[in-house]
Every structure is written in C-alpha cells, then in structure tokens.
C-alpha positions as a printed NumPy array, in Angstrom:
array([[  0.001,   0.101,   0.075],
       [  2.857,   2.462,   0.92 ],
       [  4.605,   1.868,  -2.47 ],
       [  1.106,   2.735,  -4.281],
       [  1.106,   5.622,  -2.519],
       [  4.225,   6.758,  -3.227],
       [  3.885,   6.116,  -6.913],
       [  0.598,   7.604,  -6.918],
       [  1.943,  10.916,  -5.437],
       [  4.975,  10.936,  -7.455],
       [  2.73 ,  10.825, -10.631],
       [  0.546,  13.609,  -9.213],
       [  3.29 ,  15.812,  -8.665],
       [  4.569,  15.256, -12.063],
       [  1.294,  15.936, -13.505],
       [  0.835,  18.965, -11.447],
       [  4.243,  20.136, -12.181],
       [  5.625,  20.108,  -8.802],
       [  8.527,  17.391,  -9.463],
       [ 11.028,  17.066, -11.718],
       [ 12.422,  13.556, -11.883],
       [ 15.856,  12.643, -11.749],
       [ 17.587,  11.964, -15.199],
       [ 18.025,   8.321, -15.445],
       [ 21.061,   7.468, -17.726],
       [ 20.732,   3.671, -17.438],
       [ 19.701,   0.974, -15.357],
       [ 22.749,   1.245, -13.324],
       [ 21.287,   4.484, -12.164],
       [ 19.201,   3.64 ,  -9.194],
       [ 17.693,   7.3  ,  -8.556],
       [ 15.081,   6.46 , -10.702],
       [ 14.139,   3.176,  -9.076],
       [ 14.066,   4.83 ,  -5.412],
       [ 10.267,   5.863,  -5.987],
       [  9.435,   3.016,  -8.394],
       [  9.85 ,   5.289, -11.232],
       [ 10.667,   3.26 , -14.659],
       [ 13.525,   4.938, -16.189],
       [ 12.321,   5.191, -19.465],
       [  9.23 ,   7.086, -18.311],
       [ 11.416,   9.509, -16.187],
       [ 13.599,   9.967, -19.089],
       [ 10.703,  10.699, -21.576],
       [  8.97 ,  12.772, -18.992],
       [ 12.092,  14.844, -18.419],
       [ 12.732,  15.222, -22.148],
       [  9.03 ,  16.57 , -22.711],
       [  9.472,  18.664, -19.932],
       [ 12.642,  20.643, -21.284],
       [ 11.38 ,  20.991, -24.768],
       [  7.811,  22.464, -23.334],
       [  9.785,  24.915, -21.109],
       [ 12.178,  25.752, -24.189],
       [  9.315,  26.139, -26.609],
       [  7.361,  28.494, -24.238],
       [ 10.438,  30.72 , -23.96 ],
       [ 11.087,  30.947, -27.681],
       [  8.849,  33.305, -28.535],
       [  9.84 ,  35.912, -26.014],
       [  7.579,  38.709, -24.629],
       [  5.947,  41.26 , -27.305],
       [  3.989,  43.322, -24.625],
       [  0.922,  42.256, -25.982],
       [ -0.23 ,  40.212, -23.229],
       [ -2.923,  38.379, -25.309],
       [ -0.24 ,  37.349, -28.063],
       [  2.166,  36.234, -25.293],
       [ -0.128,  34.549, -23.307],
       [ -1.535,  32.186, -26.311],
       [  2.337,  31.733, -27.552],
       [  3.233,  30.322, -24.201],
       [  0.18 ,  28.42 , -23.438],
       [  0.234,  26.556, -26.955],
       [  3.635,  24.748, -25.99 ],
       [  2.257,  24.498, -22.389],
       [ -0.87 ,  22.504, -23.442],
       [  1.31 ,  20.477, -26.04 ],
       [  3.518,  19.401, -22.977],
       [  0.313,  18.296, -21.169],
       [ -0.544,  16.066, -24.249],
       [  2.967,  14.457, -24.172],
       [  2.61 ,  14.102, -20.479],
       [ -0.749,  12.102, -20.817],
       [  0.656,  10.303, -23.66 ],
       [  3.466,   9.152, -21.503],
       [  0.951,   8.098, -18.74 ],
       [ -0.89 ,   5.838, -21.689],
       [  2.314,   4.284, -22.341],
       [  3.701,   3.593, -19.042],
       [  0.803,   4.028, -16.739],
       [ -1.386,   1.117, -15.339],
       [ -4.259,   2.832, -12.99 ],
       [ -7.646,   2.83 , -15.12 ],
       [ -8.965,   6.233, -13.598],
       [ -5.453,   8.015, -14.189],
       [ -5.258,   6.488, -17.91 ],
       [ -9.012,   7.994, -18.537],
       [ -7.743,  11.343, -17.028],
       [ -4.807,  11.235, -19.353],
       [ -7.157,  10.417, -22.253],
       [ -9.509,  13.541, -21.308],
       [ -6.691,  15.912, -20.675],
       [ -5.173,  14.803, -24.427],
       [ -8.725,  15.398, -26.047],
       [ -9.603,  18.597, -24.229],
       [ -5.77 ,  20.073, -24.704],
       [ -6.227,  19.329, -28.338],
       [ -9.347,  21.478, -28.824],
       [ -7.821,  24.419, -26.867],
       [ -4.463,  24.125, -28.646],
       [ -6.276,  24.518, -32.144],
       [ -8.396,  27.139, -30.933],
       [ -5.431,  29.241, -29.561],
       [ -3.456,  28.214, -33.058],
       [ -6.476,  29.957, -34.747],
       [ -6.615,  32.912, -32.732],
       [ -2.8  ,  33.693, -32.638],
       [ -2.547,  34.908, -36.017],
       [ -5.54 ,  37.174, -35.586],
       [ -4.132,  38.88 , -32.554],
       [ -0.645,  39.313, -34.315],
       [ -2.506,  41.082, -37.049],
       [ -3.991,  43.613, -35.062],
       [ -6.872,  43.702, -32.166],
       [ -9.575,  41.737, -33.108],
       [-12.281,  41.107, -30.555],
       [-15.04 ,  40.059, -32.583],
       [-16.616,  36.621, -31.063],
       [-16.972,  35.228, -34.351],
       [-13.374,  34.93 , -34.67 ],
       [-12.91 ,  32.859, -31.827],
       [-14.726,  30.125, -29.691],
       [-16.316,  31.404, -26.65 ],
       [-14.359,  30.299, -23.578],
       [-16.831,  27.635, -22.912],
       [-16.938,  26.7  , -26.754],
       [-13.456,  24.984, -26.41 ],
       [-15.096,  22.521, -23.755],
       [-17.699,  21.486, -26.345],
       [-20.716,  23.576, -25.392],
       [-21.567,  26.472, -28.411],
       [-22.756,  29.726, -27.308],
       [-26.424,  29.006, -28.203],
       [-26.4  ,  25.951, -25.85 ],
       [-25.168,  27.836, -23.09 ],
       [-28.846,  29.366, -22.339],
       [-27.303,  33.129, -23.112]])
C-alpha cells in the first residue's frame, strides 16, 4: 500500500508540475528506482518537460499580453498532451489513464483554438466573438447551448 501511495504521489506531482524526476542514464542509476519510477518514463518525462519549457520561452515577450499568453500556452498545452501520452504508454491505473485521455482530447481542442486566434491577434486587435470560440466553446458547449 505504501509503495502504491508513493507512486501515486510521484505521478500526481509530475502531472501538476511540482516534481522534476531525476535524469536516469541507464539501469545502473538507481535514483529513478528509489520511488519505483520506470527509467524510460522518467527520461521521456524530463525530455518532454525540457522541450515544453524551451518552446514556451522561444517566442519571447512582445508586450501584447494576449499574444504572449497564447504563444506560451500553446507549447504548455502540447506539453500536457505529451505527459498524458506518456501516462498512456507507462501507466496502469484505469482512472489515471482515463484522465490522461480526457486531457489529450481537451488540450488538443484548446491548442487548435489558440492556434486559430494567435495570428488574428498578431495582425492587430480583433475582439469579435465570431473569430474565436467562446471561453466555454472549447469545452464542447456552443454559445447557443449556453442558455445566454
């Protein structure tokens, strides 16, 4: 039971971005095994997190808060998709796997919405709601369905 709890907390911390797993070079490096972490999972997670951070900082700050937010959130969401994909490859718990599937589906919709809006904002301010889904629109509820 304790081993399960430690593994659950380690995965939860990873998904919440609170823990960086130790880099594991090979099977002889026991650091990754201390918490029962699969070295391949730990390595893939570290690579994915590094790519996400690099990609988030790559565009730089333009001073346009909306553009900067979207430019950084797109790779952030892509990182979440990659992390969830790794859970599907290495995870065993059916509820965590279901959550990972839901994260992949929702983050991909949000990525597409942000990618569609970003070029519009880069061309100049355009706040017309027809050019971007409503906030709840990326969650599968259209404006006409919202009751407003």
